[in-house]
Amino acid sequence: MSETYPHIFTPLDLGFTTLKNRIIMGSMHTGLEDNSGNFSRLTQYFRERAENDVALIVTGGFAPNFAAWVKPFSGRVTNRTHVQRHTQFTNAVHEAGGKIALQILHAGRYGYHPFAVAPSAIKSPISPFRPWALSDRGVRNQIKHFVRCATLAREAGYDGVEIMGSEGYLINQFLVKRTNKRQDDWGGSLENRMRFAIEIVKQTRAAVGPDFILIYRLSLIDLVPDGQSWEEIVTLANRLEEAGVTIINSGIGWHEARIPTIATSVPRRAFTWLTKKLKQEITVPLVASNRINMPEVAENVLEDGSADLISMARPFLADPAFVRKAKANKREDINTCIACNQACLDHVFEQKIASCLVNPRACHETEIQINPAATIKRIAVVGAGPAGISCSTTLAERGHDVHLFEKDALIGGQLNMAKKIPGKEEFSEMLRYFTQRIKTTGVQLHLNTVVDAASLKQQDFDEIIIATGVVPRVPAIAGLDHPKVLSYIDVLRHEKPVGGKVAIIGAGGIGFDVAEYISEEPPSSTLDLESWLEEWGIADPEDFRSGLYKPQPKQLDSPREIYMMQRKSEKMGKGLGKTTGWIHRTTLKKRGVHMLRGVRYEEISDRGIRIRQGDGVEGSKWLDVDHVILCSGQLSLNDLTPDLTTDHYTPHVIGGAWKAGELDAKFAIDQGTRLALTL
Ligand code: NAP
Ligand code: SF4
């Protein structure tokens, strides 16, 4: 047993089988589930996590029939052919000493296709398709299909199934009057609304027998108007126990909720107060989830009695060896999920295969293989931002002799600014991991070292990689040399004082970051659960049905009056992440930030900034601000390539130095890692 994390590494006896520790890899849709041509990739993805001691893996959601699809042609388990295909997952996980459960997911009205069904024909706000209301026979058929799916899962060698009863999917839709307007046996009274969930569990248990893990994912807080009350949730949990569940997993919020539940600005373990509350009401093991991303957080949740098991999904994209490293007391070596959603959920929403910003190998294990180099080379990497670090550490891992040069006293480049933004504190973990990885891979790091082409040539490197990043773009506006003008670097890196009235030029990722930085007084609410819950209007569902205060959303204080501007007329923050952009927009609106689109910048002077938003005299106006902060994008910084290029040699250029428009950590890390595999 681990001395550092004794609770994590205490096995859990389920009566007919034992979980070797308390960590479940939670269900995470990767996109690999939807095409059996990708199943060998999915097998390798599962295998690596099982080999590294995850006790129980839950697959991404599989539909029990085609009406249940999340989108057309989603993965489903409905016949023997599917059983055969799935045995590769179960065999791989069992060979690696793990256990695996199939998640059965019925999207109901969230189905992004014309065959979607639901208790009532009420369209969800997040799908353009109005679902078909199920007939009584249709409801009974859906139950049969859940049961068939579980039976087939057992045939495929799964150790259990997880019935997805939360996040606003079909079963949740039956449970509340918001989406269930039926007047037959499946609607109206609580007893009737719960019947669908209970029948699924009861009939599944009868079909699969007693020695099969049956997890039910229960919504502990719906976070949508007219969701469940706490009393209803507890009643359902008790009835599910009677019906035969082995484990209750926790779900937080419906997908249509306008409250963040897993984004990086959500405090760690933000919802375990709810599992702690439910634990007193049930006897079967209970799983905590959402924003648990480090072993000490998991250990604390178990230690303080908030749950019996911990489910983590994205942390296993970030680091397949999370559990093994925790067991070996090497938490510093863990590549931490920073909850950015940029390569996992955002990819899935864009119909791409999931990956991970901090680990480009995630879901690409068969393609990105880090093997020893055939010929050991001496390699220089210039610039220790995300691109330079990922490249140099992968090169060193392959056995190369790598020298990483950084002009600053710190590694990390722009990440050092990102970590200061309220709600982005997790970026510190990325820097911690990078620092550790440089050490463990043996990269020779030269901080405070400016290199030029001549010095690089003198050192006779076999390869030179330029990862020198970007410089801020300076827009052409009259009065730009006025002392009121600051760059985002002045504000974020040099922490120059900022006045009470501020105009921000540019509303890209950095414009939003700066607006959040200057509109929130420290400490960040991400580090203070009570104020974060209050900020988003989240209440105890025992006091307020669904866990929502009224009215929503709550306006927040800001120490400044802020104007954020862009020249385009499109929605502000359109380029931000699909699953997180709305959170940034909502936060800034709540802080009263004025968002001005279609702006022309005319002049900066003692009066502030003169802008134009229309024709004629009336279209032009002064904003009497104390400071104007430039967040107008970036340009590549690379003055080394010309002098290093010869007839026989061209240096490699990566990250922002290669393409400033593509500058983001996801792209930089992926590009740096992939280049390292080719040298
Ligand atoms: P960006 O996303 O390209 O945004 C640049 C902003 O400056 C735009 O709003 C643009 O709007 C404006 N702009 C461009 N040229 C201008 C000019 N000549 N004069 C005045 N305004 C101009 O760049 P960024 O904000 O520097 O972000 C850089 C990268 O970091 C992006 O890839 C971004 O995804 C990433 N990042 C992301 C996040 C996040 O997702 N939260 C946070 C930080 C950074 P108009 O052209 O309409 O004026
Ligand atoms: Fe976590 Fe971001 Fe990786 Fe997704 S992309 S797993 S949120 S670090």
GROMACS .gro file of N, CA, C and O in nm, residues 442-545:
model
  416
  442GLY      N    1   1.689   1.463  -1.883
  442GLY     CA    2   1.831   1.496  -1.898
  442GLY      C    3   1.860   1.606  -2.000
  442GLY      O    4   1.973   1.619  -2.048
  443VAL      N    5   1.760   1.688  -2.030
  443VAL     CA    6   1.785   1.804  -2.117
  443VAL      C    7   1.880   1.898  -2.042
  443VAL      O    8   1.862   1.923  -1.923
  444GLN      N    9   1.979   1.950  -2.114
  444GLN     CA   10   2.069   2.047  -2.050
  444GLN      C   11   2.011   2.186  -2.072
  444GLN      O   12   2.009   2.236  -2.184
  445LEU      N   13   1.964   2.244  -1.963
  445LEU     CA   14   1.892   2.370  -1.972
  445LEU      C   15   1.987   2.486  -1.945
  445LEU      O   16   2.058   2.487  -1.845
  446HIS      N   17   1.987   2.583  -2.036
  446HIS     CA   18   2.072   2.702  -2.018
  446HIS      C   19   1.980   2.824  -2.006
  446HIS      O   20   1.935   2.877  -2.108
  447LEU      N   21   1.951   2.863  -1.881
  447LEU     CA   22   1.865   2.981  -1.861
  447LEU      C   23   1.948   3.107  -1.873
  447LEU      O   24   2.072   3.103  -1.869
  448ASN      N   25   1.882   3.221  -1.884
  448ASN     CA   26   1.949   3.351  -1.896
  448ASN      C   27   2.056   3.348  -2.005
  448ASN      O   28   2.162   3.407  -1.991
  449THR      N   29   2.030   3.277  -2.111
  449THR     CA   30   2.131   3.260  -2.216
  449THR      C   31   2.075   3.303  -2.351
  449THR      O   32   1.983   3.239  -2.403
  450VAL      N   33   2.131   3.410  -2.402
  450VAL     CA   34   2.091   3.455  -2.535
  450VAL      C   35   2.188   3.393  -2.635
  450VAL      O   36   2.310   3.406  -2.619
  451VAL      N   37   2.135   3.323  -2.732
  451VAL     CA   38   2.225   3.265  -2.833
  451VAL      C   39   2.201   3.336  -2.967
  451VAL      O   40   2.090   3.377  -2.996
  452ASP      N   41   2.307   3.351  -3.043
  452ASP     CA   42   2.291   3.404  -3.178
  452ASP      C   43   2.342   3.299  -3.276
  452ASP      O   44   2.393   3.193  -3.236
  453ALA      N   45   2.327   3.330  -3.403
  453ALA     CA   46   2.364   3.230  -3.504
  453ALA      C   47   2.511   3.192  -3.492
  453ALA      O   48   2.547   3.073  -3.501
  454ALA      N   49   2.597   3.292  -3.466
  454ALA     CA   50   2.741   3.263  -3.461
  454ALA      C   51   2.773   3.165  -3.347
  454ALA      O   52   2.845   3.067  -3.366
  455SER      N   53   2.713   3.191  -3.229
  455SER     CA   54   2.746   3.103  -3.117
  455SER      C   55   2.690   2.962  -3.140
  455SER      O   56   2.753   2.863  -3.103
  456LEU      N   57   2.578   2.953  -3.204
  456LEU     CA   58   2.522   2.820  -3.233
  456LEU      C   59   2.611   2.746  -3.332
  456LEU      O   60   2.638   2.627  -3.316
  457LYS      N   61   2.656   2.820  -3.433
  457LYS     CA   62   2.742   2.756  -3.535
  457LYS      C   63   2.870   2.704  -3.472
  457LYS      O   64   2.915   2.592  -3.499
  458GLN      N   65   2.925   2.786  -3.383
  458GLN     CA   66   3.052   2.749  -3.317
  458GLN      C   67   3.040   2.618  -3.241
  458GLN      O   68   3.135   2.541  -3.232
  459GLN      N   69   2.920   2.594  -3.185
  459GLN     CA   70   2.906   2.475  -3.098
  459GLN      C   71   2.880   2.347  -3.178
  459GLN      O   72   2.864   2.240  -3.120
  460ASP      N   73   2.871   2.364  -3.309
  460ASP     CA   74   2.867   2.248  -3.396
  460ASP      C   75   2.755   2.147  -3.364
  460ASP      O   76   2.781   2.027  -3.344
  461PHE      N   77   2.634   2.197  -3.357
  461PHE     CA   78   2.521   2.107  -3.332
  461PHE      C   79   2.483   2.032  -3.460
  461PHE      O   80   2.498   2.084  -3.570
  462ASP      N   81   2.430   1.911  -3.441
  462ASP     CA   82   2.382   1.835  -3.559
  462ASP      C   83   2.249   1.891  -3.609
  462ASP      O   84   2.219   1.886  -3.728
  463GLU      N   85   2.167   1.937  -3.515
  463GLU     CA   86   2.036   1.994  -3.551
  463GLU      C   87   2.011   2.116  -3.464
  463GLU      O   88   2.051   2.118  -3.348
  464ILE      N   89   1.943   2.214  -3.524
  464ILE     CA   90   1.905   2.333  -3.447
  464ILE      C   91   1.754   2.354  -3.462
  464ILE      O   92   1.701   2.350  -3.574
  465ILE      N   93   1.690   2.373  -3.349
  465ILE     CA   94   1.544   2.393  -3.351
  465ILE      C   95   1.513   2.530  -3.293
  465ILE      O   96   1.556   2.563  -3.182
  466ILE      N   97   1.441   2.607  -3.371
  466ILE     CA   98   1.410   2.744  -3.328
  466ILE      C   99   1.267   2.748  -3.275
  466ILE      O  100   1.172   2.718  -3.347
  467ALA      N  101   1.256   2.783  -3.147
  467ALA     CA  102   1.125   2.789  -3.082
  467ALA      C  103   1.120   2.920  -3.003
  467ALA      O  104   1.092   2.921  -2.883
  468THR      N  105   1.151   3.028  -3.072
  468THR     CA  106   1.171   3.156  -3.005
  468THR      C  107   1.041   3.233  -2.982
  468THR      O  108   1.044   3.345  -2.930
  469GLY      N  109   0.930   3.177  -3.023
  469GLY     CA  110   0.801   3.235  -2.986
  469GLY      C  111   0.760   3.356  -3.067
  469GLY      O  112   0.784   3.363  -3.187
  470VAL      N  113   0.702   3.453  -2.996
  470VAL     CA  114   0.634   3.564  -3.064
  470VAL      C  115   0.669   3.698  -2.998
  470VAL      O  116   0.721   3.702  -2.888
  471VAL      N  117   0.635   3.802  -3.070
  471VAL     CA  118   0.634   3.936  -3.009
  471VAL      C  119   0.494   3.995  -3.032
  471VAL      O  120   0.427   3.959  -3.129
  472PRO      N  121   0.452   4.085  -2.943
  472PRO     CA  122   0.318   4.141  -2.962
  472PRO      C  123   0.310   4.222  -3.092
  472PRO      O  124   0.407   4.289  -3.131
  473ARG      N  125   0.195   4.214  -3.159
  473ARG     CA  126   0.172   4.298  -3.279
  473ARG      C  127   0.136   4.438  -3.231
  473ARG      O  128   0.054   4.454  -3.140
  474VAL      N  129   0.201   4.538  -3.293
  474VAL     CA  130   0.172   4.677  -3.255
  474VAL      C  131   0.084   4.737  -3.364
  474VAL      O  132   0.128   4.750  -3.479
  475PRO      N  133  -0.038   4.772  -3.332
  475PRO     CA  134  -0.127   4.824  -3.437
  475PRO      C  135  -0.088   4.967  -3.475
  475PRO      O  136  -0.019   5.035  -3.400
  476ALA      N  137  -0.133   5.010  -3.592
  476ALA     CA  138  -0.102   5.147  -3.636
  476ALA      C  139  -0.215   5.239  -3.590
  476ALA      O  140  -0.320   5.246  -3.653
  477ILE      N  141  -0.194   5.308  -3.478
  477ILE     CA  142  -0.296   5.400  -3.425
  477ILE      C  143  -0.222   5.528  -3.383
  477ILE      O  144  -0.116   5.520  -3.317
  478ALA      N  145  -0.277   5.643  -3.418
  478ALA     CA  146  -0.213   5.770  -3.380
  478ALA      C  147  -0.206   5.780  -3.228
  478ALA      O  148  -0.303   5.749  -3.158
  479GLY      N  149  -0.091   5.822  -3.176
  479GLY     CA  150  -0.076   5.842  -3.031
  479GLY      C  151  -0.035   5.717  -2.957
  479GLY      O  152  -0.046   5.710  -2.834
  480LEU      N  153   0.016   5.621  -3.031
  480LEU     CA  154   0.051   5.493  -2.967
  480LEU      C  155   0.166   5.505  -2.867
  480LEU      O  156   0.184   5.418  -2.781
  481ASP      N  157   0.244   5.615  -2.880
  481ASP     CA  158   0.356   5.631  -2.785
  481ASP      C  159   0.312   5.706  -2.658
  481ASP      O  160   0.393   5.740  -2.573
  482HIS      N  161   0.182   5.729  -2.643
  482HIS     CA  162   0.131   5.798  -2.524
  482HIS      C  163   0.152   5.709  -2.400
  482HIS      O  164   0.136   5.586  -2.409
  483PRO      N  165   0.185   5.772  -2.285
  483PRO     CA  166   0.208   5.690  -2.164
  483PRO      C  167   0.086   5.610  -2.118
  483PRO      O  168   0.099   5.516  -2.039
  484LYS      N  169  -0.032   5.643  -2.169
  484LYS     CA  170  -0.150   5.564  -2.132
  484LYS      C  171  -0.145   5.423  -2.193
  484LYS      O  172  -0.222   5.336  -2.154
  485VAL      N  173  -0.060   5.406  -2.295
  485VAL     CA  174  -0.063   5.280  -2.369
  485VAL      C  175   0.026   5.175  -2.301
  485VAL      O  176   0.143   5.201  -2.272
  486LEU      N  177  -0.032   5.060  -2.277
  486LEU     CA  178   0.044   4.947  -2.219
  486LEU      C  179   0.025   4.826  -2.309
  486LEU      O  180  -0.077   4.815  -2.378
  487SER      N  181   0.122   4.736  -2.307
  487SER     CA  182   0.099   4.610  -2.378
  487SER      C  183   0.055   4.507  -2.275
  487SER      O  184   0.072   4.526  -2.155
  488TYR      N  185  -0.001   4.395  -2.325
  488TYR     CA  186  -0.042   4.292  -2.229
  488TYR      C  187   0.078   4.240  -2.150
  488TYR      O  188   0.063   4.194  -2.036
  489ILE      N  189   0.195   4.251  -2.208
  489ILE     CA  190   0.315   4.204  -2.136
  489ILE      C  191   0.345   4.298  -2.018
  489ILE      O  192   0.380   4.253  -1.909
  490ASP      N  193   0.325   4.430  -2.041
  490ASP     CA  194   0.343   4.525  -1.930
  490ASP      C  195   0.251   4.487  -1.814
  490ASP      O  196   0.289   4.492  -1.698
  491VAL      N  197   0.130   4.450  -1.850
  491VAL     CA  198   0.029   4.426  -1.746
  491VAL      C  199   0.051   4.289  -1.679
  491VAL      O  200   0.056   4.278  -1.557
  492LEU      N  201   0.064   4.186  -1.764
  492LEU     CA  202   0.068   4.050  -1.707
  492LEU      C  203   0.206   4.010  -1.656
  492LEU      O  204   0.217   3.950  -1.550
  493ARG      N  205   0.309   4.044  -1.732
  493ARG     CA  206   0.441   4.000  -1.687
  493ARG      C  207   0.502   4.101  -1.590
  493ARG      O  208   0.549   4.065  -1.483
  494HIS      N  209   0.497   4.231  -1.629
  494HIS     CA  210   0.565   4.331  -1.545
  494HIS      C  211   0.473   4.391  -1.439
  494HIS      O  212   0.518   4.471  -1.358
  495GLU      N  213   0.347   4.352  -1.443
  495GLU     CA  214   0.249   4.393  -1.341
  495GLU      C  215   0.247   4.544  -1.320
  495GLU      O  216   0.244   4.593  -1.207
  496LYS      N  217   0.252   4.620  -1.430
  496LYS     CA  218   0.245   4.766  -1.420
  496LYS      C  219   0.106   4.806  -1.370
  496LYS      O  220   0.006   4.741  -1.403
  497PRO      N  221   0.097   4.913  -1.291
  497PRO     CA  222  -0.034   4.954  -1.238
  497PRO      C  223  -0.130   4.992  -1.351
  497PRO      O  224  -0.089   5.048  -1.452
  498VAL      N  225  -0.255   4.958  -1.331
  498VAL     CA  226  -0.358   4.985  -1.432
  498VAL      C  227  -0.468   5.070  -1.364
  498VAL      O  228  -0.510   5.038  -1.253
  499GLY      N  229  -0.512   5.177  -1.432
  499GLY     CA  230  -0.609   5.270  -1.374
  499GLY      C  231  -0.750   5.211  -1.364
  499GLY      O  232  -0.774   5.094  -1.396
  500GLY      N  233  -0.842   5.295  -1.322
  500GLY     CA  234  -0.979   5.250  -1.295
  500GLY      C  235  -1.066   5.241  -1.419
  500GLY      O  236  -1.171   5.177  -1.417
  501LYS      N  237  -1.022   5.310  -1.530
  501LYS     CA  238  -1.099   5.300  -1.655
  501LYS      C  239  -1.002   5.257  -1.764
  501LYS      O  240  -0.899   5.321  -1.785
  502VAL      N  241  -1.038   5.150  -1.830
  502VAL     CA  242  -0.941   5.086  -1.920
  502VAL      C  243  -1.006   5.047  -2.052
  502VAL      O  244  -1.121   4.999  -2.053
  503ALA      N  245  -0.934   5.068  -2.162
  503ALA     CA  246  -0.979   5.016  -2.292
  503ALA      C  247  -0.881   4.907  -2.335
  503ALA      O  248  -0.759   4.924  -2.323
  504ILE      N  249  -0.936   4.796  -2.382
  504ILE     CA  250  -0.851   4.686  -2.430
  504ILE      C  251  -0.869   4.677  -2.581
  504ILE      O  252  -0.982   4.664  -2.630
  505ILE      N  253  -0.759   4.686  -2.654
  505ILE     CA  254  -0.765   4.672  -2.801
  505ILE      C  255  -0.738   4.526  -2.835
  505ILE      O  256  -0.629   4.475  -2.809
  506GLY      N  257  -0.838   4.458  -2.889
  506GLY     CA  258  -0.821   4.317  -2.925
  506GLY      C  259  -0.900   4.228  -2.830
  506GLY      O  260  -0.893   4.247  -2.707
  507ALA      N  261  -0.976   4.137  -2.887
  507ALA     CA  262  -1.060   4.049  -2.805
  507ALA      C  263  -1.036   3.903  -2.842
  507ALA      O  264  -1.129   3.824  -2.854
  508GLY      N  265  -0.908   3.870  -2.861
  508GLY     CA  266  -0.873   3.729  -2.881
  508GLY      C  267  -0.850   3.666  -2.744
  508GLY      O  268  -0.891   3.722  -2.640
  509GLY      N  269  -0.782   3.552  -2.742
  509GLY     CA  270  -0.757   3.482  -2.616
  509GLY      C  271  -0.692   3.573  -2.515
  509GLY      O  272  -0.728   3.574  -2.397
  510ILE      N  273  -0.597   3.655  -2.560
  510ILE     CA  274  -0.522   3.736  -2.464
  510ILE      C  275  -0.603   3.857  -2.419
  510ILE      O  276  -0.598   3.896  -2.302
  511GLY      N  277  -0.683   3.915  -2.509
  511GLY     CA  278  -0.772   4.024  -2.468
  511GLY      C  279  -0.866   3.978  -2.357
  511GLY      O  280  -0.885   4.047  -2.256
  512PHE      N  281  -0.923   3.858  -2.374
  512PHE     CA  282  -1.012   3.804  -2.270
  512PHE      C  283  -0.934   3.779  -2.140
  512PHE      O  284  -0.982   3.809  -2.032
  513ASP      N  285  -0.814   3.724  -2.155
  513ASP     CA  286  -0.732   3.697  -2.035
  513ASP      C  287  -0.707   3.826  -1.958
  513ASP      O  288  -0.721   3.831  -1.835
  514VAL      N  289  -0.667   3.930  -2.030
  514VAL     CA  290  -0.635   4.057  -1.964
  514VAL      C  291  -0.761   4.114  -1.898
  514VAL      O  292  -0.757   4.162  -1.784
  515ALA      N  293  -0.874   4.106  -1.969
  515ALA     CA  294  -0.998   4.159  -1.912
  515ALA      C  295  -1.032   4.085  -1.782
  515ALA      O  296  -1.075   4.145  -1.684
  516GLU      N  297  -1.010   3.952  -1.782
  516GLU     CA  298  -1.040   3.877  -1.659
  516GLU      C  299  -0.942   3.914  -1.548
  516GLU      O  300  -0.979   3.928  -1.432
  517TYR      N  301  -0.817   3.935  -1.587
  517TYR     CA  302  -0.712   3.969  -1.489
  517TYR      C  303  -0.741   4.102  -1.420
  517TYR      O  304  -0.725   4.113  -1.299
  518ILE      N  305  -0.783   4.202  -1.499
  518ILE     CA  306  -0.802   4.334  -1.437
  518ILE      C  307  -0.943   4.355  -1.382
  518ILE      O  308  -0.970   4.455  -1.318
  519SER      N  309  -1.033   4.260  -1.408
  519SER     CA  310  -1.170   4.279  -1.358
  519SER      C  311  -1.198   4.198  -1.232
  519SER      O  312  -1.305   4.207  -1.175
  520GLU      N  313  -1.103   4.115  -1.191
  520GLU     CA  314  -1.126   4.037  -1.069
  520GLU      C  315  -1.017   4.070  -0.967
  520GLU      O  316  -0.898   4.060  -0.996
  521GLU      N  317  -1.061   4.109  -0.849
  521GLU     CA  318  -0.966   4.133  -0.739
  521GLU      C  319  -0.920   3.999  -0.685
  521GLU      O  320  -1.004   3.910  -0.666
  522PRO      N  321  -0.790   3.983  -0.657
  522PRO     CA  322  -0.750   3.857  -0.596
  522PRO      C  323  -0.812   3.843  -0.456
  522PRO      O  324  -0.848   3.945  -0.397
  523PRO      N  325  -0.826   3.725  -0.401
  523PRO     CA  326  -0.790   3.596  -0.460
  523PRO      C  327  -0.895   3.551  -0.562
  523PRO      O  328  -1.012   3.583  -0.550
  524SER      N  329  -0.847   3.476  -0.658
  524SER     CA  330  -0.934   3.423  -0.761
  524SER      C  331  -1.040   3.332  -0.700
  524SER      O  332  -1.011   3.252  -0.609
  525SER      N  333  -1.163   3.343  -0.751
  525SER     CA  334  -1.270   3.260  -0.693
  525SER      C  335  -1.245   3.112  -0.720
  525SER      O  336  -1.302   3.025  -0.652
  526THR      N  337  -1.160   3.080  -0.817
  526THR     CA  338  -1.126   2.939  -0.844
  526THR      C  339  -1.057   2.877  -0.722
  526THR      O  340  -1.060   2.756  -0.703
  527LEU      N  341  -0.995   2.963  -0.642
  527LEU     CA  342  -0.924   2.911  -0.524
  527LEU      C  343  -1.010   2.920  -0.398
  527LEU      O  344  -0.963   2.894  -0.288
  528ASP      N  345  -1.135   2.962  -0.415
  528ASP     CA  346  -1.221   2.981  -0.299
  528ASP      C  347  -1.360   2.929  -0.335
  528ASP      O  348  -1.441   2.999  -0.396
  529LEU      N  349  -1.385   2.804  -0.297
  529LEU     CA  350  -1.507   2.737  -0.342
  529LEU      C  351  -1.634   2.816  -0.308
  529LEU      O  352  -1.721   2.832  -0.393
  530GLU      N  353  -1.640   2.868  -0.186
  530GLU     CA  354  -1.765   2.937  -0.147
  530GLU      C  355  -1.794   3.054  -0.237
  530GLU      O  356  -1.906   3.074  -0.282
  531SER      N  357  -1.691   3.134  -0.265
  531SER     CA  358  -1.720   3.251  -0.349
  531SER      C  359  -1.745   3.209  -0.493
  531SER      O  360  -1.825   3.270  -0.563
  532TRP      N  361  -1.684   3.100  -0.539
  532TRP     CA  362  -1.711   3.052  -0.674
  532TRP      C  363  -1.856   3.004  -0.686
  532TRP      O  364  -1.926   3.037  -0.781
  533LEU      N  365  -1.902   2.930  -0.585
  533LEU     CA  366  -2.042   2.881  -0.588
  533LEU      C  367  -2.138   3.000  -0.590
  533LEU      O  368  -2.235   3.003  -0.664
  534GLU      N  369  -2.103   3.101  -0.510
  534GLU     CA  370  -2.190   3.218  -0.503
  534GLU      C  371  -2.189   3.294  -0.636
  534GLU      O  372  -2.293   3.337  -0.685
  535GLU      N  373  -2.068   3.304  -0.693
  535GLU     CA  374  -2.054   3.376  -0.820
  535GLU      C  375  -2.144   3.315  -0.929
  535GLU      O  376  -2.204   3.385  -1.009
  536TRP      N  377  -2.153   3.183  -0.929
  536TRP     CA  378  -2.232   3.116  -1.034
  536TRP      C  379  -2.374   3.083  -0.989
  536TRP      O  380  -2.449   3.016  -1.059
  537GLY      N  381  -2.408   3.127  -0.869
  537GLY     CA  382  -2.546   3.108  -0.822
  537GLY      C  383  -2.579   2.963  -0.792
  537GLY      O  384  -2.692   2.919  -0.813
  538ILE      N  385  -2.480   2.887  -0.744
  538ILE     CA  386  -2.504   2.745  -0.714
  538ILE      C  387  -2.537   2.730  -0.566
  538ILE      O  388  -2.464   2.779  -0.480
  539ALA      N  389  -2.647   2.661  -0.540
  539ALA     CA  390  -2.692   2.646  -0.401
  539ALA      C  391  -2.702   2.498  -0.367
  539ALA      O  392  -2.692   2.412  -0.455
  540ASP      N  393  -2.722   2.470  -0.241
  540ASP     CA  394  -2.748   2.334  -0.198
  540ASP      C  395  -2.884   2.292  -0.256
  540ASP      O  396  -2.984   2.359  -0.233
  541PRO      N  397  -2.888   2.181  -0.331
  541PRO     CA  398  -3.018   2.141  -0.388
  541PRO      C  399  -3.122   2.107  -0.282
  541PRO      O  400  -3.240   2.096  -0.313
  542GLU      N  401  -3.078   2.091  -0.158
  542GLU     CA  402  -3.174   2.069  -0.050
  542GLU      C  403  -3.252   2.198  -0.022
  542GLU      O  404  -3.368   2.194   0.021
  543ASP      N  405  -3.188   2.312  -0.048
  543ASP     CA  406  -3.254   2.441  -0.024
  543ASP      C  407  -3.322   2.494  -0.150
  543ASP      O  408  -3.424   2.561  -0.142
  544PHE      N  409  -3.259   2.471  -0.263
  544PHE     CA  410  -3.313   2.522  -0.389
  544PHE      C  411  -3.316   2.407  -0.490
  544PHE      O  412  -3.211   2.348  -0.518
  545ARG      N  413  -3.434   2.377  -0.542
  545ARG     CA  414  -3.447   2.272  -0.644
  545ARG      C  415  -3.342   2.292  -0.751
  545ARG      O  416  -3.316   2.405  -0.793
   0.00000   0.00000   0.00000
